[in-house]
């Protein structure tokens, strides 16, 4: 595709439920990032995948958060036992790799936990 | 000190004026920078990258990097109302390291 895509665009869930967010990076981009942006706040780094290297999980806020990526394609971010403070926009970005770290963002998934 | 610091604003400039957005950073060493623009309710959009000391111009935008003083700036000439957005200063140490985002400066271009 032409750009990074994310699904769903909006997700409303009840507290305590699990949710799965999906990201399709730009074809050929080896690096993939997940960020969280709460309303009126800056971007908060969550996790970074680079090729077949072990992911950098240093930004995950708790063990309720996990992410996977199959090769250099789709990634899923899973939040277990959602809490109201998980409500935010979850942004995915991809970049061509380490030679140029210019990131291109998807439209985001707006998660609302009720 | 935060790794990347920006004044949150809002910075208000009249239409047609030059908007100057500034960013300071810690951690000397080889750094590259990006400027992203984020409209309200939208995802960030890359507008400029700068990898070495000096100025880099692209249309109405000029990015400036001064490694000795550890600051980077973005100038927007002939500001338009459509430039009203939050501008994010982003540091990249290079290699496989992740980006560090500033919290952004809100720019308002007024008619």
CSV table of N, CA and C in Angstrom, one decimal, chain A residues 51-103:
chain,number,residue,atom,x,y,z
A,51,UNK,N,13.9,-5.3,11.8
A,51,UNK,CA,14.3,-6.5,11.1
A,51,UNK,C,14.0,-7.7,12.0
A,52,UNK,N,15.0,-8.6,12.1
A,52,UNK,CA,14.9,-9.8,12.8
A,52,UNK,C,15.5,-9.7,14.2
A,53,UNK,N,15.9,-8.5,14.6
A,53,UNK,CA,16.5,-8.3,15.9
A,53,UNK,C,15.5,-8.4,17.0
A,54,UNK,N,15.9,-8.6,18.2
A,54,UNK,CA,15.0,-8.6,19.3
A,54,UNK,C,14.4,-7.2,19.5
A,55,UNK,N,13.1,-7.1,19.7
A,55,UNK,CA,12.5,-5.8,19.8
A,55,UNK,C,12.9,-5.1,21.1
A,56,UNK,N,12.9,-3.7,20.9
A,56,UNK,CA,13.1,-2.9,22.1
A,56,UNK,C,11.8,-2.6,22.8
A,57,UNK,N,11.6,-3.2,23.9
A,57,UNK,CA,10.3,-3.2,24.6
A,57,UNK,C,10.4,-2.2,25.8
A,58,UNK,N,11.4,-1.3,25.8
A,58,UNK,CA,11.6,-0.5,27.0
A,58,UNK,C,10.5,0.5,27.3
A,59,UNK,N,9.7,0.8,26.3
A,59,UNK,CA,8.6,1.7,26.6
A,59,UNK,C,7.3,1.1,27.0
A,60,UNK,N,7.2,-0.2,27.0
A,60,UNK,CA,5.9,-0.8,27.4
A,60,UNK,C,5.6,-0.4,28.8
A,61,UNK,N,4.4,0.1,29.1
A,61,UNK,CA,4.1,0.6,30.5
A,61,UNK,C,3.9,-0.5,31.5
A,62,UNK,N,3.4,-1.6,31.1
A,62,UNK,CA,3.2,-2.7,32.1
A,62,UNK,C,3.1,-4.0,31.3
A,63,UNK,N,3.1,-5.1,32.1
A,63,UNK,CA,3.1,-6.4,31.4
A,63,UNK,C,1.7,-6.7,30.8
A,64,UNK,N,0.8,-5.8,30.9
A,64,UNK,CA,-0.5,-6.0,30.2
A,64,UNK,C,-0.3,-5.7,28.7
A,65,UNK,N,0.7,-5.0,28.4
A,65,UNK,CA,1.0,-4.6,27.0
A,65,UNK,C,2.0,-5.6,26.3
A,66,UNK,N,1.7,-6.0,25.1
A,66,UNK,CA,2.6,-6.9,24.4
A,66,UNK,C,2.5,-6.6,22.9
A,67,UNK,N,3.5,-6.9,22.1
A,67,UNK,CA,3.4,-6.7,20.7
A,67,UNK,C,4.2,-7.7,20.0
A,68,UNK,N,3.7,-8.0,18.8
A,68,UNK,CA,4.4,-9.0,17.9
A,68,UNK,C,4.5,-8.5,16.5
A,69,UNK,N,5.5,-9.0,15.8
A,69,UNK,CA,5.7,-8.6,14.4
A,69,UNK,C,6.2,-9.9,13.7
A,70,UNK,N,5.5,-10.2,12.6
A,70,UNK,CA,5.9,-11.3,11.8
A,70,UNK,C,6.9,-10.9,10.7
A,71,UNK,N,8.1,-11.2,10.8
A,71,UNK,CA,9.1,-10.8,9.8
A,71,UNK,C,9.1,-9.3,9.7
A,72,UNK,N,9.0,-8.8,8.5
A,72,UNK,CA,9.0,-7.3,8.3
A,72,UNK,C,7.6,-6.9,7.8
A,73,UNK,N,6.6,-7.6,8.3
A,73,UNK,CA,5.2,-7.2,7.9
A,73,UNK,C,4.4,-6.7,9.1
A,74,UNK,N,3.2,-7.3,9.1
A,74,UNK,CA,2.2,-6.8,10.1
A,74,UNK,C,2.7,-6.9,11.5
A,75,UNK,N,2.2,-6.0,12.3
A,75,UNK,CA,2.4,-6.0,13.7
A,75,UNK,C,1.1,-5.9,14.5
A,76,UNK,N,1.0,-6.5,15.6
A,76,UNK,CA,-0.2,-6.4,16.5
A,76,UNK,C,0.3,-6.0,17.8
A,77,UNK,N,-0.5,-5.0,18.4
A,77,UNK,CA,-0.3,-4.6,19.8
A,77,UNK,C,-1.5,-5.1,20.6
A,78,UNK,N,-1.2,-5.8,21.6
A,78,UNK,CA,-2.3,-6.4,22.5
A,78,UNK,C,-2.2,-5.7,23.8
A,79,UNK,N,-3.4,-5.3,24.3
A,79,UNK,CA,-3.5,-4.8,25.7
A,79,UNK,C,-4.5,-5.7,26.4
A,80,UNK,N,-4.0,-6.3,27.4
A,80,UNK,CA,-4.9,-7.2,28.2
A,80,UNK,C,-5.5,-6.5,29.4
A,81,UNK,N,-6.7,-6.9,29.8
A,81,UNK,CA,-7.3,-6.4,31.0
A,81,UNK,C,-7.3,-4.8,31.0
A,82,UNK,N,-7.8,-4.3,29.9
A,82,UNK,CA,-7.7,-2.8,29.7
A,82,UNK,C,-8.2,-2.0,30.9
A,83,UNK,N,-7.6,-0.9,31.1
A,83,UNK,CA,-7.9,0.1,32.2
A,83,UNK,C,-8.3,1.4,31.5
A,84,UNK,N,-9.0,2.2,32.3
A,84,UNK,CA,-9.4,3.5,31.7
A,84,UNK,C,-8.2,4.4,31.3
A,85,UNK,N,-7.1,4.2,32.0
A,85,UNK,CA,-5.9,5.0,31.7
A,85,UNK,C,-5.2,4.6,30.4
A,86,UNK,N,-5.7,3.4,29.8
A,86,UNK,CA,-5.2,3.0,28.5
A,86,UNK,C,-5.9,3.8,27.4
A,87,UNK,N,-6.9,4.5,27.7
A,87,UNK,CA,-7.6,5.3,26.6
A,87,UNK,C,-6.6,6.3,26.0
A,88,UNK,N,-6.4,6.2,24.7
A,88,UNK,CA,-5.4,7.1,24.0
A,88,UNK,C,-5.5,6.7,22.5
A,89,UNK,N,-4.8,7.5,21.7
A,89,UNK,CA,-4.6,7.1,20.3
A,89,UNK,C,-3.3,6.3,20.3
A,90,UNK,N,-3.3,5.2,19.6
A,90,UNK,CA,-2.1,4.3,19.4
A,90,UNK,C,-1.7,4.5,18.0
A,91,UNK,N,-0.5,5.0,17.9
A,91,UNK,CA,0.1,5.3,16.6
A,91,UNK,C,1.2,4.3,16.2
A,92,UNK,N,1.2,3.9,15.0
A,92,UNK,CA,2.2,3.0,14.4
A,92,UNK,C,3.0,3.8,13.4
A,93,UNK,N,4.3,3.5,13.3
A,93,UNK,CA,5.1,4.2,12.3
A,93,UNK,C,6.1,3.2,11.8
A,94,UNK,N,6.5,3.4,10.5
A,94,UNK,CA,7.5,2.5,10.0
A,94,UNK,C,8.6,3.4,9.3
A,95,UNK,N,9.8,2.8,9.2
A,95,UNK,CA,10.9,3.5,8.5
A,95,UNK,C,11.7,2.6,7.7
A,96,UNK,N,12.4,3.1,6.7
A,96,UNK,CA,13.2,2.2,5.9
A,96,UNK,C,14.3,1.4,6.6
A,97,UNK,N,14.7,1.9,7.8
A,97,UNK,CA,15.7,1.1,8.5
A,97,UNK,C,16.7,2.1,9.1
A,98,UNK,N,17.8,1.6,9.4
A,98,UNK,CA,18.8,2.3,10.3
A,98,UNK,C,19.5,3.4,9.5
A,99,UNK,N,19.6,3.2,8.1
A,99,UNK,CA,20.3,4.2,7.4
A,99,UNK,C,19.6,5.6,7.4
A,100,UNK,N,18.3,5.5,7.5
A,100,UNK,CA,17.6,6.8,7.5
A,100,UNK,C,16.4,6.5,8.4
A,101,UNK,N,16.3,7.2,9.5
A,101,UNK,CA,15.3,6.8,10.5
A,101,UNK,C,14.1,7.7,10.3
A,102,UNK,N,13.8,8.2,9.2
A,102,UNK,CA,12.6,9.0,9.0
A,102,UNK,C,11.4,8.1,9.1
A,103,UNK,N,10.5,8.4,10.0
A,103,UNK,CA,9.4,7.6,10.3
A,103,UNK,C,8.1,8.1,9.6
